CSV table of C-alpha atoms in Angstrom, one decimal:
chain,number,residue,atom,x,y,z
A,78,MET,CA,-0.5,0.0,-0.2
A,79,LEU,CA,2.8,2.5,0.9
A,80,ASN,CA,4.8,1.3,-2.2
A,81,PHE,CA,1.5,2.3,-4.5
A,82,LEU,CA,1.2,5.6,-2.6
A,83,GLU,CA,4.7,6.8,-3.3
A,84,GLY,CA,3.9,6.3,-6.9
A,85,HIS,CA,2.1,8.4,-9.6
A,86,LEU,CA,-1.1,6.8,-9.6
A,87,PRO,CA,-2.5,7.8,-6.5
A,88,LEU,CA,-3.1,10.9,-8.3
A,89,LEU,CA,-4.9,9.1,-11.5
A,90,ALA,CA,-6.8,6.9,-9.3
A,91,GLY,CA,-8.0,9.7,-7.0
A,92,SER,CA,-8.9,12.3,-9.5
A,93,VAL,CA,-11.3,9.4,-11.3
A,94,LEU,CA,-12.6,8.2,-7.8
A,95,THR,CA,-13.8,11.6,-7.0
A,96,VAL,CA,-15.6,12.7,-10.4
A,97,LEU,CA,-17.2,8.8,-9.1
A,98,LEU,CA,-18.5,9.9,-6.0
A,99,LEU,CA,-19.7,13.2,-7.0
A,100,SER,CA,-21.9,11.5,-9.7
A,101,ILE,CA,-22.8,9.3,-7.1
A,102,GLN,CA,-23.6,11.6,-4.4
A,103,ARG,CA,-25.4,13.4,-7.1
A,104,THR,CA,-28.1,11.1,-8.1
A,105,THR,CA,-28.5,9.1,-5.0
A,106,ARG,CA,-31.4,9.5,-2.8
A,107,ASP,CA,-30.1,7.3,0.3
A,108,PRO,CA,-29.3,10.7,2.5
A,109,ASP,CA,-27.1,8.4,4.8
A,110,LEU,CA,-24.9,7.4,1.7
A,111,ARG,CA,-24.6,11.2,0.0
A,112,ASP,CA,-23.9,12.6,3.6
A,113,ASP,CA,-21.0,9.5,3.9
A,114,LEU,CA,-19.7,10.3,0.5
A,115,ARG,CA,-19.3,14.3,0.8
A,116,GLY,CA,-17.0,13.5,3.5
A,117,ALA,CA,-15.6,10.9,1.4
A,118,VAL,CA,-15.0,13.6,-1.6
A,119,ARG,CA,-13.9,16.7,1.2
A,120,MET,CA,-10.9,14.1,1.8
A,121,LEU,CA,-10.0,13.1,-1.7
A,122,LEU,CA,-10.3,16.7,-3.3
A,123,ALA,CA,-8.1,18.2,-0.2
A,124,PHE,CA,-5.5,15.3,-1.5
A,125,LEU,CA,-5.4,16.3,-5.1
A,126,VAL,CA,-4.7,20.0,-3.7
A,127,LEU,CA,-1.8,18.3,-1.6
A,128,ARG,CA,-0.5,16.7,-4.3
A,129,LEU,CA,-0.2,19.3,-6.9
A,130,VAL,CA,1.4,21.3,-4.4
A,131,SER,CA,3.8,18.8,-3.4
A,132,ARG,CA,4.6,18.4,-7.3
A,133,VAL,CA,5.3,22.1,-8.0
A,134,LEU,CA,7.2,22.8,-4.7
A,135,PRO,CA,11.2,23.0,-5.6
A,136,GLU,CA,13.3,20.9,-4.0
A,137,ALA,CA,16.6,23.3,-3.9
A,138,THR,CA,14.4,26.2,-1.8
A,139,THR,CA,11.5,24.5,0.2
A,140,PRO,CA,12.4,23.4,3.9
A,141,GLU,CA,12.6,20.1,4.6
A,142,GLY,CA,10.1,20.1,6.9
A,143,LEU,CA,7.2,22.0,4.7
A,144,ARG,CA,7.7,19.2,2.3
A,145,LYS,CA,7.3,16.3,4.4
A,146,PHE,CA,3.7,18.3,5.8
A,147,VAL,CA,2.8,18.0,2.5
A,148,HIS,CA,4.0,14.8,1.7
A,149,VAL,CA,2.3,13.1,4.9
A,150,GLY,CA,-1.1,15.0,4.5
A,151,TRP,CA,-1.3,13.9,0.7
A,152,MET,CA,-1.0,10.3,1.5
A,153,LEU,CA,-3.1,10.6,4.9
A,154,THR,CA,-5.7,12.5,2.8
A,155,PHE,CA,-6.2,9.9,0.3
A,156,ALA,CA,-5.8,7.3,2.7
A,157,TYR,CA,-9.2,8.7,4.9
A,158,GLY,CA,-11.2,9.2,1.3
A,159,VAL,CA,-10.8,5.3,0.4
A,160,ILE,CA,-11.7,4.4,4.0
A,161,ARG,CA,-14.4,6.9,3.8
A,162,ALA,CA,-16.1,6.0,0.7
A,163,GLY,CA,-15.6,2.3,1.2
A,164,VAL,CA,-17.2,2.3,4.5
A,165,ALA,CA,-20.4,4.3,2.6
A,166,PHE,CA,-20.9,1.5,0.2
A,167,ALA,CA,-20.8,-0.8,2.8
A,168,LEU,CA,-22.8,0.4,4.7
A,169,LYS,CA,-25.4,0.9,2.3
A,170,LEU,CA,-25.2,-3.0,1.6
A,171,VAL,CA,-26.0,-3.5,5.3
A,172,ARG,CA,-29.6,-1.3,4.9
A,173,MET,CA,-30.3,-2.9,1.5
A,174,ARG,CA,-30.8,-6.2,3.6
A,175,SER,CA,-31.9,-4.6,7.0
A,176,PRO,CA,-34.6,-1.6,7.1
A,177,VAL,CA,-32.9,-0.5,10.3
A,178,THR,CA,-30.9,2.7,10.2
A,179,THR,CA,-27.0,2.6,10.9
A,180,PRO,CA,-26.3,4.8,13.5
A,181,LYS,CA,-24.3,7.6,13.4
A,182,ILE,CA,-22.2,6.8,16.2
A,183,LEU,CA,-21.2,3.4,14.6
A,184,ARG,CA,-20.1,5.1,11.3
A,185,ASP,CA,-18.2,7.2,12.9
A,186,VAL,CA,-16.3,4.7,15.6
A,187,ILE,CA,-15.4,2.2,12.1
A,188,ASP,CA,-13.9,5.6,10.2
A,189,PHE,CA,-12.1,6.5,13.5
A,190,THR,CA,-10.6,2.9,13.8
A,191,LEU,CA,-9.8,2.5,10.1
A,192,TYR,CA,-8.3,5.8,10.0
A,193,ALA,CA,-5.8,5.0,13.0
A,194,LEU,CA,-4.7,1.4,11.3
A,195,ALA,CA,-4.2,3.5,8.2
A,196,THR,CA,-2.1,6.4,10.1
A,197,VAL,CA,0.2,4.3,11.9
A,198,PRO,CA,1.9,2.9,9.0
A,199,ILE,CA,2.4,6.0,7.2
A,200,LEU,CA,3.8,8.0,9.9
A,201,GLN,CA,6.0,5.7,10.7
A,202,SER,CA,7.8,5.0,7.5
A,203,GLN,CA,7.5,8.7,6.2
A,204,LEU,CA,8.6,10.4,9.5
A,205,ASN,CA,10.6,7.3,11.0
A,206,LEU,CA,8.8,7.3,14.3
A,207,ASP,CA,8.7,4.8,16.9
A,208,LEU,CA,5.5,4.8,17.8
A,209,ALA,CA,5.6,1.5,20.3
A,210,GLY,CA,8.6,2.7,21.5
A,211,LEU,CA,6.8,5.8,22.3
A,212,LEU,CA,3.8,4.5,23.6
A,213,ALA,CA,6.0,2.1,25.3
A,214,THR,CA,7.9,4.8,27.4
A,215,SER,CA,5.0,7.0,27.7
A,216,ALA,CA,3.2,5.2,30.9
A,217,VAL,CA,2.5,8.3,32.9
A,218,LEU,CA,1.2,10.2,30.3
A,219,THR,CA,-1.1,7.5,29.2
A,220,VAL,CA,-2.6,7.3,32.5
A,221,VAL,CA,-3.4,10.9,32.9
A,222,ILE,CA,-4.4,11.3,29.3
A,223,GLY,CA,-6.8,7.9,30.4
A,224,LEU,CA,-8.1,9.6,33.9
A,225,ALA,CA,-8.9,13.3,31.5
A,226,LEU,CA,-10.5,11.3,28.8
A,227,GLN,CA,-12.7,9.0,31.5
A,228,GLU,CA,-16.4,11.3,31.3
A,229,THR,CA,-15.6,11.5,27.8
A,230,LEU,CA,-14.8,7.4,27.2
A,231,GLY,CA,-17.8,6.7,29.4
A,232,ASN,CA,-20.1,8.4,27.0
A,233,LEU,CA,-18.7,6.6,24.2
A,234,PHE,CA,-18.5,2.9,25.3
A,235,ALA,CA,-22.2,3.8,26.7
A,236,GLY,CA,-23.6,5.6,23.5
A,237,LEU,CA,-22.1,2.4,21.7
A,238,SER,CA,-23.8,0.0,24.2
A,239,LEU,CA,-27.5,1.8,23.8
A,240,GLN,CA,-26.7,1.7,20.1
A,241,LEU,CA,-26.5,-2.7,19.9
A,242,ASP,CA,-29.1,-2.9,22.1
A,243,ARG,CA,-31.4,-0.2,20.3
A,244,PRO,CA,-34.2,1.0,23.4
A,245,PHE,CA,-34.8,4.0,20.4
A,246,GLU,CA,-34.1,5.8,17.4
A,247,VAL,CA,-34.2,9.0,16.0
A,248,GLY,CA,-38.0,10.3,16.0
A,249,ASP,CA,-39.1,8.5,18.8
A,250,PHE,CA,-40.7,9.8,21.9
A,251,ILE,CA,-38.8,8.5,24.7
A,252,ARG,CA,-38.9,9.4,28.6
A,253,ILE,CA,-35.4,9.3,30.7
A,254,GLY,CA,-36.0,10.1,33.5
A,255,GLU,CA,-37.7,13.8,34.2
A,256,HIS,CA,-37.2,14.5,30.9
A,257,THR,CA,-39.9,13.6,28.0
A,258,GLY,CA,-39.5,14.3,24.4
A,259,ARG,CA,-38.7,13.0,21.1
A,260,VAL,CA,-35.3,11.8,20.2
A,261,VAL,CA,-33.4,14.3,17.5
A,262,HIS,CA,-29.8,13.4,17.6
A,263,ILE,CA,-28.1,10.4,18.9
A,264,GLY,CA,-24.2,11.0,18.8
A,265,TRP,CA,-21.3,9.8,20.1
A,266,ARG,CA,-21.1,11.4,23.3
A,267,SER,CA,-24.6,12.1,23.9
A,268,ILE,CA,-28.5,12.3,22.9
A,269,ARG,CA,-30.5,15.1,22.4
A,270,ILE,CA,-34.6,15.1,22.9
A,271,ALA,CA,-37.1,17.9,22.2
A,272,ASN,CA,-39.7,18.2,24.7
A,273,PHE,CA,-43.5,19.7,24.2
A,274,ARG,CA,-42.0,23.5,24.5
A,275,ARG,CA,-39.9,22.5,21.8
A,276,GLU,CA,-36.8,22.8,24.1
A,277,VAL,CA,-33.4,21.1,23.2
A,278,ILE,CA,-32.6,18.4,25.6
A,279,THR,CA,-28.9,17.0,26.2
A,280,LEU,CA,-28.4,14.2,27.8
A,281,PRO,CA,-25.1,12.5,28.2
A,282,ASN,CA,-24.7,8.8,27.2
A,283,SER,CA,-23.7,7.9,30.3
A,284,MET,CA,-26.4,9.5,32.2
A,285,VAL,CA,-28.9,7.8,29.6
A,286,GLY,CA,-27.2,4.3,30.4
A,287,LYS,CA,-28.2,4.1,34.4
A,288,GLU,CA,-32.3,5.2,33.4
A,289,HIS,CA,-34.9,3.9,32.9
A,290,VAL,CA,-36.1,4.6,29.5
A,291,LYS,CA,-39.3,5.1,28.5
A,292,ASN,CA,-40.1,4.5,24.4
A,293,PHE,CA,-43.9,5.3,23.7
A,294,THR,CA,-43.4,4.9,19.3
A,295,GLN,CA,-41.7,2.0,19.6
A,296,HIS,CA,-42.7,-0.1,16.1
A,297,ARG,CA,-45.4,2.7,15.9
A,298,GLU,CA,-47.8,0.9,17.6
A,299,PRO,CA,-50.5,2.3,19.8
A,300,VAL,CA,-49.7,4.1,22.6
A,301,GLY,CA,-51.8,4.4,26.3
A,302,ILE,CA,-51.9,7.2,28.5
A,303,GLU,CA,-53.6,7.6,31.7
A,304,MET,CA,-55.6,9.7,33.9
A,305,GLN,CA,-56.5,9.6,37.7
A,306,VAL,CA,-59.4,11.8,38.6
A,307,GLY,CA,-61.2,12.2,41.8
A,308,VAL,CA,-64.7,12.4,42.2
A,309,SER,CA,-67.3,12.5,45.2
A,310,LEU,CA,-67.4,9.5,47.3
A,311,ASP,CA,-71.5,9.7,46.9
A,312,ALA,CA,-70.9,9.3,43.0
A,313,PRO,CA,-72.3,5.5,42.0
A,314,PRO,CA,-69.3,3.9,40.6
A,315,ASN,CA,-70.6,2.6,37.5
A,316,GLN,CA,-72.0,5.8,36.6
A,317,VAL,CA,-68.9,7.4,37.3
A,318,LYS,CA,-67.0,5.0,35.1
A,319,GLN,CA,-69.6,5.4,32.1
A,320,ALA,CA,-69.0,9.0,32.3
A,321,LEU,CA,-65.4,8.6,31.6
A,322,LEU,CA,-65.5,6.1,28.6
A,323,ASP,CA,-68.3,8.3,26.7
A,324,VAL,CA,-66.3,11.3,27.6
A,325,ALA,CA,-62.7,9.4,25.9
A,326,ARG,CA,-64.6,8.1,22.6
A,327,GLU,CA,-66.2,11.7,22.0
A,328,ILE,CA,-62.1,13.0,21.6
A,329,PRO,CA,-61.1,12.4,18.2
A,330,GLN,CA,-57.4,11.6,18.8
A,331,VAL,CA,-58.7,8.2,20.7
A,332,LEU,CA,-58.5,5.1,18.9
A,333,VAL,CA,-61.4,2.7,19.0
A,334,GLN,CA,-59.4,-0.2,19.0
A,335,PRO,CA,-57.6,-0.3,21.5
A,336,PRO,CA,-61.0,0.2,23.2
A,337,PRO,CA,-61.1,3.1,26.4
A,338,LEU,CA,-60.8,1.8,29.7
A,339,ALA,CA,-62.1,3.2,33.1
A,340,ARG,CA,-61.6,1.3,36.4
A,341,THR,CA,-62.3,2.4,39.9
A,342,VAL,CA,-58.8,2.6,41.8
A,343,ALA,CA,-58.9,3.5,45.2
A,344,PHE,CA,-61.5,5.2,48.0
A,345,THR,CA,-59.8,7.9,50.2
A,346,ASP,CA,-61.2,10.0,52.8
A,347,SER,CA,-62.1,12.5,50.8
A,348,ASN,CA,-63.0,11.0,47.3
A,349,ALA,CA,-62.7,8.2,45.1
A,350,GLN,CA,-60.5,7.6,42.7
A,351,TYR,CA,-60.7,6.8,39.3
A,352,MET,CA,-58.6,5.6,36.1
A,353,ILE,CA,-59.3,6.1,32.8
A,354,ARG,CA,-57.2,4.3,29.8
A,355,VAL,CA,-56.8,5.6,26.2
A,356,PHE,CA,-54.4,4.5,23.3
A,357,LEU,CA,-53.5,7.2,20.8
A,358,ASN,CA,-51.5,6.7,17.3
A,359,ASP,CA,-49.4,9.6,18.1
A,360,PHE,CA,-48.1,10.5,21.8
A,361,ALA,CA,-47.3,14.1,20.8
A,362,MET,CA,-50.8,14.5,21.4
A,363,SER,CA,-51.5,13.2,24.6
A,364,ASP,CA,-51.0,16.4,26.5
A,365,THR,CA,-53.9,17.6,24.7
A,366,VAL,CA,-55.9,15.0,25.2
A,367,ARG,CA,-55.4,14.8,28.7
A,368,GLU,CA,-56.5,18.7,28.6
A,369,GLU,CA,-59.7,17.9,26.2
A,370,LEU,CA,-60.7,14.8,28.9
A,371,HIS,CA,-60.2,17.0,31.8
A,372,THR,CA,-62.3,19.8,30.4
A,373,ARG,CA,-65.1,17.3,29.2
A,374,LEU,CA,-65.4,15.4,31.7
A,375,TRP,CA,-65.7,18.5,33.9
A,376,TYR,CA,-68.6,19.8,32.1
A,377,ARG,CA,-70.3,15.9,32.3
A,378,LEU,CA,-69.8,15.3,35.6
A,379,ARG,CA,-71.7,18.4,36.2
A,380,ARG,CA,-74.5,17.8,33.9
A,381,GLU,CA,-74.8,15.0,35.9
A,382,GLY,CA,-75.0,15.7,39.4
A,383,LEU,CA,-71.9,14.1,40.4
A,384,GLU,CA,-69.6,16.7,42.1
A,385,LEU,CA,-65.8,16.7,41.9
A,386,PRO,CA,-64.2,16.7,45.4
A,387,HIS,CA,-63.4,20.0,46.9
A,388,ALA,CA,-60.9,21.7,49.4
A,389,GLN,CA,-61.8,20.6,53.2
A,390,ARG,CA,-62.9,24.1,53.9
A,391,THR,CA,-66.1,23.7,51.3
A,392,VAL,CA,-67.4,21.0,53.2
A,393,THR,CA,-69.8,23.2,55.3
A,394,LEU,CA,-73.8,22.8,56.4
A,395,ARG,CA,-75.3,23.7,53.7
A,396,ARG,CA,-79.3,23.2,52.9
A,397,GLU,CA,-79.5,20.8,49.3
A,398,THR,CA,-81.8,22.1,47.6
A,399,GLY,CA,-81.1,19.2,45.2
A,400,HIS,CA,-78.4,17.3,43.2
A,401,ARG,CA,-79.6,19.6,39.8
A,402,ARG,CA,-78.3,23.2,39.8
A,403,ARG,CA,-79.6,26.3,38.5
A,404,GLU,CA,-77.4,28.5,36.6
A,405,LEU,CA,-80.1,30.6,35.1
A,406,ALA,CA,-81.9,33.5,36.6
A,407,ASP,CA,-85.7,32.5,37.2
A,408,ASP,CA,-86.7,35.5,34.5
A,409,THR,CA,-84.5,34.1,32.1
A,410,VAL,CA,-85.5,31.1,32.0
A,411,ARG,CA,-89.2,32.4,31.9
A,412,GLU,CA,-88.7,34.3,29.1
A,413,LEU,CA,-86.9,31.4,27.3
A,414,LEU,CA,-90.2,29.5,27.5
A,415,ARG,CA,-92.2,32.0,26.2
A,416,GLN,CA,-90.3,32.5,23.0
A,417,VAL,CA,-90.8,29.0,22.1
A,418,ASP,CA,-94.1,28.1,19.9
A,419,LEU,CA,-94.5,25.0,21.1
A,420,PHE,CA,-95.3,26.5,24.5
A,421,ALA,CA,-97.5,29.2,22.9
A,422,PRO,CA,-100.6,27.7,23.5
A,423,LEU,CA,-99.8,27.7,27.5
A,424,GLY,CA,-100.6,30.0,30.2
A,425,PRO,CA,-98.5,31.8,32.4
A,426,GLU,CA,-99.0,29.0,35.0
A,427,GLU,CA,-98.7,26.5,33.0
A,428,LEU,CA,-94.9,28.2,32.1
A,429,GLU,CA,-94.1,28.9,35.6
A,430,ARG,CA,-94.2,24.9,36.5
A,431,LEU,CA,-92.6,24.3,33.2
A,432,ARG,CA,-89.8,26.8,34.7
A,433,CYS,CA,-90.1,24.7,37.7
A,434,GLU,CA,-89.2,21.3,35.8
A,435,GLY,CA,-86.7,22.4,33.8
A,436,VAL,CA,-82.9,21.4,33.9
A,437,VAL,CA,-80.0,23.1,33.3
A,438,ARG,CA,-77.2,21.8,31.0
A,439,ARG,CA,-73.9,23.3,30.5
A,440,PHE,CA,-71.8,22.0,27.5
A,441,GLY,CA,-68.2,22.7,26.9
A,442,ARG,CA,-67.2,23.6,23.5
A,443,ASN,CA,-66.6,20.5,21.0
A,444,GLU,CA,-68.8,18.4,23.0
A,445,ARG,CA,-72.1,16.2,21.7
A,446,ILE,CA,-75.3,17.7,22.6
A,447,ILE,CA,-77.1,15.3,20.9
A,448,GLN,CA,-76.2,12.1,18.5
A,449,GLU,CA,-78.2,11.3,15.4
A,450,GLY,CA,-79.1,8.0,15.4
A,451,ASP,CA,-79.4,7.7,19.4
A,452,GLU,CA,-83.0,7.2,20.9
A,453,GLY,CA,-84.4,10.8,22.6
A,454,GLY,CA,-86.3,11.9,25.7
A,455,THR,CA,-85.2,15.1,26.2
A,456,PHE,CA,-85.9,18.5,24.8
A,457,TYR,CA,-83.3,22.0,25.1
A,458,VAL,CA,-84.0,25.1,25.1
A,459,VAL,CA,-80.8,27.3,23.9
A,460,ALA,CA,-80.1,30.1,26.8
A,461,SER,CA,-76.7,31.1,25.4
A,462,GLY,CA,-74.1,30.1,23.7
A,463,GLU,CA,-73.9,28.4,19.8
A,464,VAL,CA,-74.7,24.8,18.8
A,465,SER,CA,-74.4,23.8,15.3
A,466,VAL,CA,-77.2,20.7,13.8
A,467,ARG,CA,-74.9,18.6,11.4
A,468,ALA,CA,-76.1,15.2,9.7
A,469,GLY,CA,-74.8,12.5,7.5
A,470,THR,CA,-71.9,10.2,7.0
A,471,LEU,CA,-69.5,13.3,7.0
A,472,GLN,CA,-71.7,15.0,9.4
A,473,SER,CA,-72.1,18.1,7.0
A,474,GLU,CA,-73.5,21.4,8.8
A,475,ILE,CA,-77.1,22.2,8.6
A,476,THR,CA,-77.2,25.3,10.2
A,477,ARG,CA,-76.1,26.7,13.3
A,478,LEU,CA,-78.9,27.8,16.6
A,479,GLY,CA,-78.4,30.7,19.1
A,480,PRO,CA,-79.7,31.6,22.3
A,481,GLY,CA,-84.1,31.2,21.9
A,482,HIS,CA,-83.8,28.3,19.7
A,483,TYR,CA,-84.7,24.7,20.1
A,484,ILE,CA,-83.7,21.0,19.2
A,485,GLY,CA,-84.9,17.4,20.4
A,486,GLU,CA,-88.2,17.9,20.0
A,487,MET,CA,-89.2,15.7,17.5
A,488,SER,CA,-87.5,12.5,18.6
A,489,LEU,CA,-88.8,13.2,22.5
A,490,LEU,CA,-92.4,13.7,21.0
A,491,THR,CA,-92.5,10.9,18.5
A,492,GLY,CA,-90.1,8.2,19.7
A,493,GLU,CA,-88.3,8.6,16.5
A,494,ARG,CA,-84.4,8.5,16.7
A,495,ARG,CA,-82.4,11.4,16.7
A,496,ALA,CA,-82.4,12.7,12.8
A,497,ALA,CA,-79.0,14.9,13.1
A,498,THR,CA,-76.1,15.4,15.7
A,499,VAL,CA,-75.7,18.5,17.9
A,500,VAL,CA,-72.4,20.0,18.8
A,501,ALA,CA,-71.9,22.8,20.6
A,502,LEU,CA,-69.5,25.6,18.9
A,503,GLU,CA,-68.6,26.9,22.1
A,504,ASP,CA,-69.5,26.7,26.0
A,505,SER,CA,-73.9,27.0,25.7
A,506,VAL,CA,-76.1,26.3,28.3
A,507,LEU,CA,-79.3,24.8,27.7
A,508,LEU,CA,-82.7,24.3,29.6
A,509,GLU,CA,-83.3,20.9,29.2
A,510,LEU,CA,-87.1,19.4,29.7
A,511,ASP,CA,-88.0,15.4,30.0
A,512,ARG,CA,-90.7,12.9,28.4
A,513,PRO,CA,-92.6,12.7,31.6
A,514,THR,CA,-93.1,16.9,32.0
A,515,PHE,CA,-95.0,16.6,28.1
A,516,ALA,CA,-96.6,13.2,29.0
A,517,ARG,CA,-97.9,16.1,32.3
A,518,LEU,CA,-98.8,18.3,30.0
A,519,PHE,CA,-101.1,16.5,27.0
A,520,SER,CA,-103.0,15.3,30.2
A,521,ASP,CA,-103.7,18.8,31.8
A,522,TYR,CA,-104.4,20.3,27.9
A,523,PRO,CA,-106.5,17.4,26.2
A,524,GLY,CA,-106.0,20.0,22.5
A,525,LEU,CA,-102.4,20.3,22.7
A,526,ALA,CA,-101.2,17.2,21.1
A,527,ARG,CA,-103.3,18.4,18.0
A,528,GLN,CA,-101.5,21.8,17.7
A,529,LEU,CA,-97.9,20.7,18.6
A,530,SER,CA,-98.2,18.3,15.7
A,531,ALA,CA,-99.2,20.7,13.5
A,532,LEU,CA,-96.5,22.9,14.3
A,533,LEU,CA,-93.7,20.1,14.3
A,534,ALA,CA,-95.3,19.0,11.0
A,535,GLN,CA,-94.7,22.9,9.6
A,536,ARG,CA,-91.1,22.7,11.3
A,537,ARG,CA,-89.9,19.7,9.9
A,538,THR,CA,-91.8,20.9,6.2
A,539,GLN,CA,-89.5,24.0,6.3
A,540,LEU,CA,-86.2,22.5,7.6
A,541,ARG,CA,-86.6,20.3,4.5
A,542,ALA,CA,-87.4,23.1,2.2
A,543,VAL,CA,-84.1,24.5,3.2
A,544,ALA,CA,-81.9,21.4,3.0
A,545,GLN,CA,-83.1,20.6,-0.3
A,546,ALA,CA,-83.3,24.7,-1.5
A,547,SER,CA,-86.8,24.5,-2.7
A,548,GLY,CA,-89.7,26.9,-1.4
A,549,GLY,CA,-92.8,27.5,-2.1
A,550,GLY,CA,-95.9,26.4,-0.1
A,551,THR,CA,-96.5,22.5,1.0
A,552,ASP,CA,-99.7,21.3,2.8
A,553,HIS,CA,-98.6,20.3,6.0
A,554,SER,CA,-101.5,17.9,7.0
A,555,PRO,CA,-100.7,14.5,6.4
A,556,GLU,CA,-97.2,15.3,8.1
A,557,ALA,CA,-99.4,16.5,10.9
A,558,GLY,CA,-101.5,13.6,11.1
A,559,ARG,CA,-98.8,11.5,11.1
A,560,ILE,CA,-97.2,12.9,14.0
A,561,LEU,CA,-100.0,13.4,15.8
A,562,GLY,CA,-100.7,9.4,15.2
A,563,ARG,CA,-96.9,8.7,16.6
A,564,LEU,CA,-97.3,10.9,19.5
A,565,ARG,CA,-100.3,9.5,20.1
A,566,ALA,CA,-99.4,6.2,20.6
A,567,LEU,CA,-95.9,7.3,22.1
A,568,PHE,CA,-98.1,8.7,25.3
A,569,GLY,CA,-101.0,6.7,25.3
A,570,LEU,CA,-102.9,9.6,24.2
A,571,THR,CA,-106.9,8.1,23.5
A,572,HIS,CA,-108.5,11.5,23.0
A,573,GLU,CA,-108.0,15.0,20.6
């Protein structure tokens, strides 16, 4: 090899190899091969420059030390360029047989090992250095250097161990100690992870090798996240767990399979602890999903009269008015009921009675109020906020409703399944009336069923006309008769 380097062939071989590697580098689609060849080309270009400089230097006037430096320089750069190119193509063959990316730390170790093996004979032959004797007489220096590089060598060998075990790769979401984030770099000394705050944290390999490592995205399998919540001891466990599951299924990022899981964890002096586990495709969404779970659960538990635990100072003697809290002023509820055309035939006393029977429900943004296809026994009047009415497979929006509008009347009065999905576009407060309330109204007002049937028929026809973009008058009597028949059957009415 040294005899070959001493001749004139390296200049020709280096020129041809440089052109060949440049063409391969520009045409390959493998980014790792492209990076490795870029380093090889730089070495060979340095070789060509030093080789030409060595030929043009005048022997008579050039210092011997400078000529030796240039001579050794082009020999080393040529050897390094060939080694780098050879390693690049060898690793390319490995990647063709295995889809796993070769870690950069292993490429660096291979390169530096081969560089050292090429450097020793070149220095020995060109500079007449007895490296073996120098090392043998430098035991003290070796110990000093070893102690100085103890931390660095520890990181190097820890990095090699991590690459052999391969607990994570670049792009994986991992947790190391108190740090959680996506791996953005794996080096011979450290790894770098980017957390949810977009902070890049550098962790020495020696520390990583001693910590427990959790990989949330290995093999790109669904990853589960858990959340615990405390609820009042008076809340029935099955009701709480059902609420947890319903809320989890409404969040778009939560997978259907594996299904969400809710469990009762423990009973403490102040509350009952429950756990909800859901699965995601992307762990990066875990904080968003947890926040959505907490938010939606607050609204769901509040609607169902299930109290979240309070601080001890709030546990005082007080008179309970029932588990249903009213969040609207009485005058506001009365005004809402007067705006509903279904209640136009009712007098002030009956409206006051309805006010007492109504229940205020609060829904958070993006919560489903009504689900298309479900059975429905409730009727809602929008008191504040705005809701979106959606229907069809694609859940296309039909209309938006604000304060004073009502929803759910057709399903409640006829027993039909919900014809549309209603979603809260913002925090909304609704007044809820149930089927027993309407049963009492029909009993007290014999002619009310016929009047409501006519109103419902007119409302349905108008909605269909809007959906089909067709106007004109329509005879409501056939539709009204059909609705009246279903209403009588559902409520057991035998009179007009």
